[in-house]
Short mmCIF file of N, CA and C in Angstrom, two decimals:
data_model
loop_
_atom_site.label_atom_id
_atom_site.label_comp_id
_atom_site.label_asym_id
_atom_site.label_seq_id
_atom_site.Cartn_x
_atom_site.Cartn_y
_atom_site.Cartn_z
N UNK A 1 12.16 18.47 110.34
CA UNK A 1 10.90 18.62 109.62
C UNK A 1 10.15 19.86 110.13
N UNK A 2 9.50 20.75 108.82
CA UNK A 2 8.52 21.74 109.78
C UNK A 2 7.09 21.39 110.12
N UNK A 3 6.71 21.82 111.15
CA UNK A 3 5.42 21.78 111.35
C UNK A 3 5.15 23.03 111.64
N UNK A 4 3.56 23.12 112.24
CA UNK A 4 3.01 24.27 111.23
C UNK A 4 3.48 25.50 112.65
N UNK A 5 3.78 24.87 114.13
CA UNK A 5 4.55 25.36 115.23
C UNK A 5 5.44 26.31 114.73
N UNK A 6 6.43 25.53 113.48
CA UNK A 6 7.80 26.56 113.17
C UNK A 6 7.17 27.34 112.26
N UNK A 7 6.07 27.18 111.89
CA UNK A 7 5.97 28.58 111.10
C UNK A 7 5.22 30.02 112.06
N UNK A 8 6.12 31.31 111.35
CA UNK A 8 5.64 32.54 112.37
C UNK A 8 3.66 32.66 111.71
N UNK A 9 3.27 33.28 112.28
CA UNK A 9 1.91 33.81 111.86
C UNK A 9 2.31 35.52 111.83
N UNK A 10 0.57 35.85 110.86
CA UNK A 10 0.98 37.32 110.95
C UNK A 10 1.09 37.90 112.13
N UNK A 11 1.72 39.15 112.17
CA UNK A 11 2.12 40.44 113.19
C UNK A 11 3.52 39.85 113.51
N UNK A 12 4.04 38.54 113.47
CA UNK A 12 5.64 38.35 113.33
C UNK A 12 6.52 38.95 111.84
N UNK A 13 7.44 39.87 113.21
CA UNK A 13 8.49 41.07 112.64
C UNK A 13 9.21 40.28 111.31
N UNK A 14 9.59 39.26 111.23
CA UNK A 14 10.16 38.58 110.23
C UNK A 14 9.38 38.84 108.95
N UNK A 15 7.78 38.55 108.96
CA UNK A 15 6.94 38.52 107.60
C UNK A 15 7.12 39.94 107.23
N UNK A 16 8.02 41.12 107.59
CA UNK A 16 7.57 42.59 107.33
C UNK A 16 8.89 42.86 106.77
N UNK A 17 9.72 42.03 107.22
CA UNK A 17 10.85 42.31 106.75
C UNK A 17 11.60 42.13 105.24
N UNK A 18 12.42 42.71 104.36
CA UNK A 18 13.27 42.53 102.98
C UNK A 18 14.21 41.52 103.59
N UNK A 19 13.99 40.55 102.98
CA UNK A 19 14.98 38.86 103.21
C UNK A 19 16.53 39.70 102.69
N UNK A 20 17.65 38.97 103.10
CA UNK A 20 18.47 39.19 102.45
C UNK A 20 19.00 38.07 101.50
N UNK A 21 20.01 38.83 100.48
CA UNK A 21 20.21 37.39 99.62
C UNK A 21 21.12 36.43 100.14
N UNK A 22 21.06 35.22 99.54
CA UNK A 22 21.80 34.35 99.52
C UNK A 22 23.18 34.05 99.10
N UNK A 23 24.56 34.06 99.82
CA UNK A 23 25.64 33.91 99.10
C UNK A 23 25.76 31.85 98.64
N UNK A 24 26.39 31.97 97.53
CA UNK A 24 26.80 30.45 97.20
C UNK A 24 28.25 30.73 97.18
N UNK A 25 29.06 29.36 97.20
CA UNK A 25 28.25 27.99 97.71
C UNK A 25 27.35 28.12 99.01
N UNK A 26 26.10 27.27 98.93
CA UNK A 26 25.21 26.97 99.96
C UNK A 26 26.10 26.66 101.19
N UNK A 27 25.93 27.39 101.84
CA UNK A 27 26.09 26.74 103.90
C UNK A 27 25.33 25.69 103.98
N UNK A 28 25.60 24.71 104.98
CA UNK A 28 24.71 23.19 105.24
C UNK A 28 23.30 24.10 105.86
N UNK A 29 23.63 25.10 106.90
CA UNK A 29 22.22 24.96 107.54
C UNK A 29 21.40 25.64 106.00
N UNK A 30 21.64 26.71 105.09
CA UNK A 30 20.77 27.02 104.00
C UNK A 30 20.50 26.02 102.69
N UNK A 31 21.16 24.66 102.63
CA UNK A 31 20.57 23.76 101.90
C UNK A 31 19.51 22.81 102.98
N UNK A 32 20.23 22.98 104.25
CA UNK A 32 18.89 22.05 104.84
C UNK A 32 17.94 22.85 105.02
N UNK A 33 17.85 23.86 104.73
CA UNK A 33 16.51 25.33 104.60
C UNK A 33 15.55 24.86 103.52
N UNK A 34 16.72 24.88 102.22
CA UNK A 34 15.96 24.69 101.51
C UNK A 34 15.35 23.55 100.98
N UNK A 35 15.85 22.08 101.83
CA UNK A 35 15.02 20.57 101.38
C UNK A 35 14.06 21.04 102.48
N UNK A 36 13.72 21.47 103.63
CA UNK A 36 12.49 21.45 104.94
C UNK A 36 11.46 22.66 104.32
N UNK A 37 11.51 23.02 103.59
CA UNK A 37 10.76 24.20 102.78
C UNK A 37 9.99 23.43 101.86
N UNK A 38 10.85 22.92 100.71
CA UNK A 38 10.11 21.86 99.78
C UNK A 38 9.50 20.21 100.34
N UNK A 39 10.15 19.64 101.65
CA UNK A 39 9.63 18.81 102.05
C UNK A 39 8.20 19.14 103.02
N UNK A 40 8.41 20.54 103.31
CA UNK A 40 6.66 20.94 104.14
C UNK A 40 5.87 20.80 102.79
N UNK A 41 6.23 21.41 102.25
CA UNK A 41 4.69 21.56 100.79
C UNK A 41 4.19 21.04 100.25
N UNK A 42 5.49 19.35 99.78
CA UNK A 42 5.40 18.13 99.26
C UNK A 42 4.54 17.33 100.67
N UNK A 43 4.63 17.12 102.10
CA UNK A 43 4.17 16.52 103.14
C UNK A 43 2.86 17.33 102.95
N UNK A 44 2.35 18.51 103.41
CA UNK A 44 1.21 19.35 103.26
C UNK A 44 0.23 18.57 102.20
N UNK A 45 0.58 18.30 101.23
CA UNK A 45 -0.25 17.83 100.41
C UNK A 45 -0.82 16.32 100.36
N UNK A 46 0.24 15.25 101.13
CA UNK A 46 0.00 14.20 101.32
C UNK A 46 -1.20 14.02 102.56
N UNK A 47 -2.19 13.46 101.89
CA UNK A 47 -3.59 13.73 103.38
C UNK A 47 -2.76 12.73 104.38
N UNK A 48 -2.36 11.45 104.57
CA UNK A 48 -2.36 10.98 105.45
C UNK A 48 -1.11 11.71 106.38
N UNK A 49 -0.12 12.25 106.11
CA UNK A 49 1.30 13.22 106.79
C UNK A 49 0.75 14.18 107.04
N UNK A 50 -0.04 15.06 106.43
CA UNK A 50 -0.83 16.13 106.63
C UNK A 50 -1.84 15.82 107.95
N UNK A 51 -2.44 15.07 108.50
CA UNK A 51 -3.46 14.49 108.88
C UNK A 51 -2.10 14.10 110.33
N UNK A 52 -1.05 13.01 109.85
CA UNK A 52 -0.33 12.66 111.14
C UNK A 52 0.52 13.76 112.03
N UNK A 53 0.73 14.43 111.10
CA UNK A 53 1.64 15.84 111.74
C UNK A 53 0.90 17.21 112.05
N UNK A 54 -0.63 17.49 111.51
CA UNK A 54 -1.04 18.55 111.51
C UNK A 54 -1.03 19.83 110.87
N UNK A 55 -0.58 19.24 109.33
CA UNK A 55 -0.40 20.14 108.42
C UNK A 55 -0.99 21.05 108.20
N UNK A 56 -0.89 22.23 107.64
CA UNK A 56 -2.49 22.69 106.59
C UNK A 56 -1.56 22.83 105.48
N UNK A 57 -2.37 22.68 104.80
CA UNK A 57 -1.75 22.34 103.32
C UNK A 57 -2.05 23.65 102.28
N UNK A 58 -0.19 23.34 101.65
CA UNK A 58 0.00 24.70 100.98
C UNK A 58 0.77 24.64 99.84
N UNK A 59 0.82 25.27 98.81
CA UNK A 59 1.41 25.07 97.77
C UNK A 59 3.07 26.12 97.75
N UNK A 60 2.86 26.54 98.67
CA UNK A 60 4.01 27.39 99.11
C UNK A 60 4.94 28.03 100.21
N UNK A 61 5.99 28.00 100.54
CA UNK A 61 6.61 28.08 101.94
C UNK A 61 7.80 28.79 101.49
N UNK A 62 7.96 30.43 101.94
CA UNK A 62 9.24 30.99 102.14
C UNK A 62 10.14 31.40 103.38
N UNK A 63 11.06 31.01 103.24
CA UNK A 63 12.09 31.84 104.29
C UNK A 63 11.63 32.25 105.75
N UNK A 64 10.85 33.71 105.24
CA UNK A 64 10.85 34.43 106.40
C UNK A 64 9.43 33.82 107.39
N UNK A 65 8.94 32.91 106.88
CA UNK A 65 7.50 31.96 107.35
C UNK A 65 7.90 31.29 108.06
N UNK A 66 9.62 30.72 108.25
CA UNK A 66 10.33 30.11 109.39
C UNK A 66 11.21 30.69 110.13
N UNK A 67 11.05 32.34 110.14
CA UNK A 67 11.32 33.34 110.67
C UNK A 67 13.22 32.87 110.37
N UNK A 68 12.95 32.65 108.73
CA UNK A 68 14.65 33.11 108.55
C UNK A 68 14.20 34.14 107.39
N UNK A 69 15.28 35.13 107.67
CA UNK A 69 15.35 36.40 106.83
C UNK A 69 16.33 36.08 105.55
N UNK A 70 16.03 35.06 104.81
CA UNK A 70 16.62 34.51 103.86
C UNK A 70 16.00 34.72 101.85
N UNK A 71 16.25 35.04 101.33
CA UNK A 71 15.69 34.62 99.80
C UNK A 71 15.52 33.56 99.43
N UNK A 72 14.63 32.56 99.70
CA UNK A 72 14.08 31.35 99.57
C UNK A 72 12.99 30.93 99.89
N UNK A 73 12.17 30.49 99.02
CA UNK A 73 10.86 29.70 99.00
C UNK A 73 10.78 28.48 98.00
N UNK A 74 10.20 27.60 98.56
CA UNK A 74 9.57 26.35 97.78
C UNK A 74 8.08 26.28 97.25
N UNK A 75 8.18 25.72 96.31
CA UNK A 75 6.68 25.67 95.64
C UNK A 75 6.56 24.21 95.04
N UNK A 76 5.47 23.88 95.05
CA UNK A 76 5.27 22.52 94.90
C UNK A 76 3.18 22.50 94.62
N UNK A 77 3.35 22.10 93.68
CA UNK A 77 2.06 22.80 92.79
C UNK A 77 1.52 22.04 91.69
N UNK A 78 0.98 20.68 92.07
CA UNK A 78 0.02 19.58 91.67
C UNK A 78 -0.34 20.13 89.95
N UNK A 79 -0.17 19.54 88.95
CA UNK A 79 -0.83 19.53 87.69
C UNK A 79 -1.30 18.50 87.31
N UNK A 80 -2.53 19.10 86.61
CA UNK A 80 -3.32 17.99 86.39
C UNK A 80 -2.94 17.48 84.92
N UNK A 81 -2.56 15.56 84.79
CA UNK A 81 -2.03 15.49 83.44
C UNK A 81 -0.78 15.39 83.91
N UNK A 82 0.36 16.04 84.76
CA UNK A 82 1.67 16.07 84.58
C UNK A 82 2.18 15.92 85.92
N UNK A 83 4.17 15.96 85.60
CA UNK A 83 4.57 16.08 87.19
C UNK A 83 4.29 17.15 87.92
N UNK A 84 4.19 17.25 89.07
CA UNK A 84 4.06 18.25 89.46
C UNK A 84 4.93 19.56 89.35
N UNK A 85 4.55 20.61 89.55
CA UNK A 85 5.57 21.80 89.44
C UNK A 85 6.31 21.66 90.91
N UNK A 86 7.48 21.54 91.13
CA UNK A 86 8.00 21.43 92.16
C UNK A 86 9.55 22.27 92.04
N UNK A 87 9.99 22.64 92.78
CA UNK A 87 11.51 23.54 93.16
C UNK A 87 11.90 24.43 94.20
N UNK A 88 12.58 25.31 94.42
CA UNK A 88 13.05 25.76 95.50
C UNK A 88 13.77 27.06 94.56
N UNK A 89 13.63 27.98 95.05
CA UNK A 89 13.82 29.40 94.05
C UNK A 89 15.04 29.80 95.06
N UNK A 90 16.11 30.24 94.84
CA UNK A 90 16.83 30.82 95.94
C UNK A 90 17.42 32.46 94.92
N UNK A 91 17.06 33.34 95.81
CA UNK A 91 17.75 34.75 94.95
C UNK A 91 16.22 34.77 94.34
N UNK A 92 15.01 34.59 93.77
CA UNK A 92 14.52 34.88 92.68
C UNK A 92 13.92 36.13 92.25
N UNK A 93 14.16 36.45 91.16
CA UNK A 93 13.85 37.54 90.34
C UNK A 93 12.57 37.67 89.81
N UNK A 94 11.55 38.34 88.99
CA UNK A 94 10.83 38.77 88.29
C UNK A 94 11.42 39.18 87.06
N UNK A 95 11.90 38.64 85.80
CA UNK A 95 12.36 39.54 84.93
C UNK A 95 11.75 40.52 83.79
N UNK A 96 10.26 39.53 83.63
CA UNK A 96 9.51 40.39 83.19
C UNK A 96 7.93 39.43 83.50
N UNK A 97 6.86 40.54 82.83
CA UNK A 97 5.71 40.11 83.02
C UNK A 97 4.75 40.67 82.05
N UNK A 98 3.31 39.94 82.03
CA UNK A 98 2.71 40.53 81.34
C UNK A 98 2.19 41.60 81.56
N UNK A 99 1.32 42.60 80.98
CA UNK A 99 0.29 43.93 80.87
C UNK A 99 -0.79 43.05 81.54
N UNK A 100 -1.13 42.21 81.51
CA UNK A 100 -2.88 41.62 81.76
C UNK A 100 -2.39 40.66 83.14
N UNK A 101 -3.09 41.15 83.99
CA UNK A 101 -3.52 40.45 85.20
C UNK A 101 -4.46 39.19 85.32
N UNK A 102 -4.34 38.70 86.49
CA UNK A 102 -4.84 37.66 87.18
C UNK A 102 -5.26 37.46 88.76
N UNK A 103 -6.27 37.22 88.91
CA UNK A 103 -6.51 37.12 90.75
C UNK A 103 -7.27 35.17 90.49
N UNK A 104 -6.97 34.96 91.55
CA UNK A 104 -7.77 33.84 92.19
C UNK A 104 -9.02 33.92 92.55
N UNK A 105 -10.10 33.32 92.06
CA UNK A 105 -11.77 34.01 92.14
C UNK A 105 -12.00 33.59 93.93
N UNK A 106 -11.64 32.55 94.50
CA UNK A 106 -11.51 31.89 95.87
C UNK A 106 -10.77 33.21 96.74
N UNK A 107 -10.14 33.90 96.27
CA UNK A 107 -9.18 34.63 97.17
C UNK A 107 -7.66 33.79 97.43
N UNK A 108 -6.71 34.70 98.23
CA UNK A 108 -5.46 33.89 98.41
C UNK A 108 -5.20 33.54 99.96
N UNK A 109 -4.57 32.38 100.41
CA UNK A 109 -4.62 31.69 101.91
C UNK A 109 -3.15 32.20 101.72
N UNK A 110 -2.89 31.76 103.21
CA UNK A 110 -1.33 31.85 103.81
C UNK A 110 -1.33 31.32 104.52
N UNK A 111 -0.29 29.82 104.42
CA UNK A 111 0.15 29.13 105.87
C UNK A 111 0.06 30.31 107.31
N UNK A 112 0.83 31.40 107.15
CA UNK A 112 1.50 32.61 108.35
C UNK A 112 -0.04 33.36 108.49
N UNK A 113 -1.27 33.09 108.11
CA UNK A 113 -2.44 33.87 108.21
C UNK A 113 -3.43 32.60 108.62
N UNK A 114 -3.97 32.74 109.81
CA UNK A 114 -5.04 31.41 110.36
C UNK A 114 -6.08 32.25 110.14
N UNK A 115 -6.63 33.30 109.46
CA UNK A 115 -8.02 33.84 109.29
C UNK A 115 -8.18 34.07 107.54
N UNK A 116 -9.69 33.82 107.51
CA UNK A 116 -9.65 34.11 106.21
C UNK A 116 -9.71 35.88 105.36
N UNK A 117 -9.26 36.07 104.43
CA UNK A 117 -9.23 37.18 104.28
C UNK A 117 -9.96 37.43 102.76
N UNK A 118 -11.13 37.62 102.78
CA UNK A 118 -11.75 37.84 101.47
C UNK A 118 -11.50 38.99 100.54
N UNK A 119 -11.32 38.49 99.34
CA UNK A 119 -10.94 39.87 98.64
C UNK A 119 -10.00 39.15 97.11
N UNK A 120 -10.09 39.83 96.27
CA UNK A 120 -8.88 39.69 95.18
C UNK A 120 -7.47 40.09 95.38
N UNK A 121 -6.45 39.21 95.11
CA UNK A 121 -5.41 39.78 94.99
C UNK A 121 -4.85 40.03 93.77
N UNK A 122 -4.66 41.34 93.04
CA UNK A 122 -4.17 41.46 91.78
C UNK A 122 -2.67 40.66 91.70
N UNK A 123 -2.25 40.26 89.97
CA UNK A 123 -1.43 39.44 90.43
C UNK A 123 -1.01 39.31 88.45
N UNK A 124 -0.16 39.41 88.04
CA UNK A 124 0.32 39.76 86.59
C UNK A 124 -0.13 38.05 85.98
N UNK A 125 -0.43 38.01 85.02
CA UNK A 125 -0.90 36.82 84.45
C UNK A 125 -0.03 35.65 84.35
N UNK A 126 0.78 36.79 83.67
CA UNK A 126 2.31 35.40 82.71
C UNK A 126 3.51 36.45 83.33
N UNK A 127 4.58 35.69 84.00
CA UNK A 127 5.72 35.81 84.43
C UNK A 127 7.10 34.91 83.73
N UNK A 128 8.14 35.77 83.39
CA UNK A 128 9.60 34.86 83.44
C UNK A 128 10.32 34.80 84.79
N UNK A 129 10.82 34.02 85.19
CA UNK A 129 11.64 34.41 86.51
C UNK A 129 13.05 33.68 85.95
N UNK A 130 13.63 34.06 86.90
CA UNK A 130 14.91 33.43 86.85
C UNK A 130 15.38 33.77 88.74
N UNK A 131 16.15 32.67 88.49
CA UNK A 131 16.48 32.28 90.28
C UNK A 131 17.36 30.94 90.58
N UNK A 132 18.20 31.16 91.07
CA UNK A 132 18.84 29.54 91.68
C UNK A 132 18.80 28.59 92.60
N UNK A 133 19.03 27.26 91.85
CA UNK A 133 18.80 25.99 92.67
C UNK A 133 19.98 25.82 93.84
N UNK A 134 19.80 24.69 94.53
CA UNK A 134 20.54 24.66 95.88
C UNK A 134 22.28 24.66 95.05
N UNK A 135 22.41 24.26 93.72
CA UNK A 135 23.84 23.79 93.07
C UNK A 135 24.41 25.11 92.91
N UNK A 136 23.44 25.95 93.05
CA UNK A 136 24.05 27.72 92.33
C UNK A 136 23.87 27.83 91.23
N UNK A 137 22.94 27.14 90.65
CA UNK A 137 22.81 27.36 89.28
C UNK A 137 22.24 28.00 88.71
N UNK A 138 21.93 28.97 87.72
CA UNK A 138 21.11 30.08 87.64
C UNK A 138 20.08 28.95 86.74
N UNK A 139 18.23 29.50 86.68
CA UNK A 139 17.27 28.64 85.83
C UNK A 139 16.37 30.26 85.48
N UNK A 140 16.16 29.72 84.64
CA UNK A 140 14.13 30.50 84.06
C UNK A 140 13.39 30.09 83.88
N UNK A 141 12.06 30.27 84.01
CA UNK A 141 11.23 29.74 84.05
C UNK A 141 9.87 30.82 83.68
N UNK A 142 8.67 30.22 82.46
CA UNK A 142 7.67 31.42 82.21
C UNK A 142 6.68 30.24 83.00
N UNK A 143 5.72 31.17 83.68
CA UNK A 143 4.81 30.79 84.66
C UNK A 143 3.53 31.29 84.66
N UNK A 144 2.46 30.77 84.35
CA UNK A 144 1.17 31.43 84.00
C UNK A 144 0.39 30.69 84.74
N UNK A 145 -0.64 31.26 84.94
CA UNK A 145 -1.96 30.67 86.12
C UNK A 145 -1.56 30.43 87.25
N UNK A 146 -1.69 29.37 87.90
CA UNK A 146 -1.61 29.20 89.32
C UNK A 146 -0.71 29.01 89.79
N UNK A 147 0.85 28.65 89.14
CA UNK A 147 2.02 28.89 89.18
C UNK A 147 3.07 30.28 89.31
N UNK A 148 2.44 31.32 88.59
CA UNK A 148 2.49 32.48 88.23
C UNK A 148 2.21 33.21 89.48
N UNK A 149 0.84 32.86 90.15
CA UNK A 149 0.20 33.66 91.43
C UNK A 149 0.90 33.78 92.18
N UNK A 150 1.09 31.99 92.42
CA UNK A 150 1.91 31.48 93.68
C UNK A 150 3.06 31.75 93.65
N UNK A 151 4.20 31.75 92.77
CA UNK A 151 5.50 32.89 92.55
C UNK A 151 5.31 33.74 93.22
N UNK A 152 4.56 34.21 93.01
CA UNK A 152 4.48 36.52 93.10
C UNK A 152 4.51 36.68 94.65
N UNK A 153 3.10 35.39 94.96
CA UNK A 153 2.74 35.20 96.41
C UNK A 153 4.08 35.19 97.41
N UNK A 154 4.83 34.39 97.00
CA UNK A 154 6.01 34.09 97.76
C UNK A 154 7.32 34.81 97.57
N UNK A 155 7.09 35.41 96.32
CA UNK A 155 8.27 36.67 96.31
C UNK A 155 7.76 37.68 96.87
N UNK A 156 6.35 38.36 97.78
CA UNK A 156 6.14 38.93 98.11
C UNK A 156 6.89 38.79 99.69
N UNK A 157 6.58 37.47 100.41
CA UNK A 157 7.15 37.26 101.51
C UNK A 157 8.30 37.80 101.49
N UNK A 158 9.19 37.44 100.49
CA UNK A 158 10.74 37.75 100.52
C UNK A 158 10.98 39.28 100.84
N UNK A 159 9.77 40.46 100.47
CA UNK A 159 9.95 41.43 100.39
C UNK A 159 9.34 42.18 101.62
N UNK A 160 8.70 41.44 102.50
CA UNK A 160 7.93 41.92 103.88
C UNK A 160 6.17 42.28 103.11
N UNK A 161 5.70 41.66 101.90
CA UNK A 161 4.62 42.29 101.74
C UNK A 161 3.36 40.77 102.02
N UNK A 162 2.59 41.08 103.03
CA UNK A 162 1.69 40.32 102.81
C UNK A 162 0.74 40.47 101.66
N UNK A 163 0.00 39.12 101.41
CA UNK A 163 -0.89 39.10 99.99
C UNK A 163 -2.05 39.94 100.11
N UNK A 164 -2.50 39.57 101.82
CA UNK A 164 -3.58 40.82 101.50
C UNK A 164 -3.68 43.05 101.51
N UNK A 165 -2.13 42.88 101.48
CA UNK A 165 -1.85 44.43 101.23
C UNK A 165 -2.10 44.57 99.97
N UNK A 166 -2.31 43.42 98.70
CA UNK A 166 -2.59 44.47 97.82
C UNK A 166 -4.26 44.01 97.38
N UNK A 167 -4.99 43.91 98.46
CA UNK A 167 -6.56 43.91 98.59
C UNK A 167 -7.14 45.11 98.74
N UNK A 168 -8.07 45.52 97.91
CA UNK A 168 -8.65 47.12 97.82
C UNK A 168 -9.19 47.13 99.07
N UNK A 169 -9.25 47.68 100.05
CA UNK A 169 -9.34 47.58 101.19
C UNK A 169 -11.16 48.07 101.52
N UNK A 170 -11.54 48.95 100.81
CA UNK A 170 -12.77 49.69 100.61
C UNK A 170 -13.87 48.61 99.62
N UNK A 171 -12.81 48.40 98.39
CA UNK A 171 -13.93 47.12 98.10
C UNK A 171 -13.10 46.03 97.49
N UNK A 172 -13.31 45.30 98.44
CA UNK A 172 -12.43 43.93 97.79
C UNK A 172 -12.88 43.15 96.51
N UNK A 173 -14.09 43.11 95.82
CA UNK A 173 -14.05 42.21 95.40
C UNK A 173 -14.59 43.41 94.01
N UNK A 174 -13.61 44.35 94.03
CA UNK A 174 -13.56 45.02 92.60
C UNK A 174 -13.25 44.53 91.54
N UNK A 175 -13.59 44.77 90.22
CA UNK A 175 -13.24 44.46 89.22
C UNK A 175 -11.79 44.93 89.19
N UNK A 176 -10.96 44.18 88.72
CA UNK A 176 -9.50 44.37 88.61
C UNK A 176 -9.19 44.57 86.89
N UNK A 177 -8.98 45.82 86.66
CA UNK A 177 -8.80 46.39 84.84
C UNK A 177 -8.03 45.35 84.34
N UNK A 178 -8.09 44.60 83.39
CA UNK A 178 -7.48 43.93 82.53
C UNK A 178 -6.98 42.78 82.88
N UNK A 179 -7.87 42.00 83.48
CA UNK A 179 -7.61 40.80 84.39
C UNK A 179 -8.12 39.65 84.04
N UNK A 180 -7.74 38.51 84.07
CA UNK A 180 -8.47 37.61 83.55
C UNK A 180 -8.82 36.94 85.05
N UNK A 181 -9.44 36.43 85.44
CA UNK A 181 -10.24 35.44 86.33
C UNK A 181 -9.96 34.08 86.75
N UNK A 182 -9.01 33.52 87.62
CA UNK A 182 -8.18 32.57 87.49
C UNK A 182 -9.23 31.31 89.00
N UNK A 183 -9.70 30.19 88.27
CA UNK A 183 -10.86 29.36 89.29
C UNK A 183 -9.73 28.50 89.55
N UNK A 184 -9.45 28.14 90.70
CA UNK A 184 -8.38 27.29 91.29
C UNK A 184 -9.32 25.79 90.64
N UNK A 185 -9.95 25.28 90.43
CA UNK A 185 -11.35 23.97 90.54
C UNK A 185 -11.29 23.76 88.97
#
């Protein structure tokens, strides 16, 4: 199981790094990667496991956050009305996206970041991805709002980019051109 111990924080060399990909068939230790990835995010959210283990709770956990240099993250992402959005992306792509942006009006957290970091993160509205499950199976998926963010968020890890590199550094809480305004609440 992870706790929040196995995850690196920032200035660890791993979060800076381009993950490499994944060959299939899955190795045992990279499918048990990828159930302890989706079982932190799914536990994170449960208050009382969260509460017994010392969670902080997150809608997202990749790879290099357990200082493996791997293409993989889990997301697990509460809807209201439905099941939850839940999976494990291995390889995933961006294949296309929209022209019109999106930021989080709250700003964006990171398990690997214990400080807060105020500011917008620009962030494409509506996404397709495509990426495979632990079977090797190729999926797609179009992803808009808070699903969409949290993608980008965690394919950023894969790529060594933290979320707040793409914060205007001079003024964070700029108007972002052609953006729509995304209230987590």
């Amino acid at each position: 199981m992870i706790l929040m111990k196995n995850i690196v924080r920032e200035g660890h060399p791993a979060l800076r790094k381009r993950a490499q990909e994944v060959p299939f068939p899955l190795a045992k230790e990279d499918r048990k990667l990828c159930d302890d990835l989706l079982e932190y995010v799914k536990n994170s959210q449960d208050i009382e496991l969260s509460e017994r283990y010392g969670l902080r709770p997150g809608i997202g956990l990749a790879a290099p956050q357990v200082d493996e240099s791997k293409r993989i993250f889990a997301l697990h992402i509460p809807e209201t009305g439905k099941d939850p959005l839940s999976f494990v992306a291995i390889n995933p792509k961006i294949i296309s996206h929209s022209v019109e942006k999106t930021y989080l009006t709250s700003g964006e957290g990171c398990l690997s970041v214990d400080r807060d970091v105020e500011g917008y993160v620009p962030r494409y509205a509506r996404i397709t991805i495509k990426a495979y499950d632990t079977d090797g199976k190729e999926f797609k998926k179009r992803l808009k709002g808070l699903p969409a963010i949290a993608f980008q968020h965690e394919l950023d890890h894969l790529n060594g980019i933290m979320f707040f590199d793409h914060i205007d550094k001079k003024s964070p809480f700029k108007d972002i051109p052609n953006a729509i305004p995304f209230d987590r609440d």
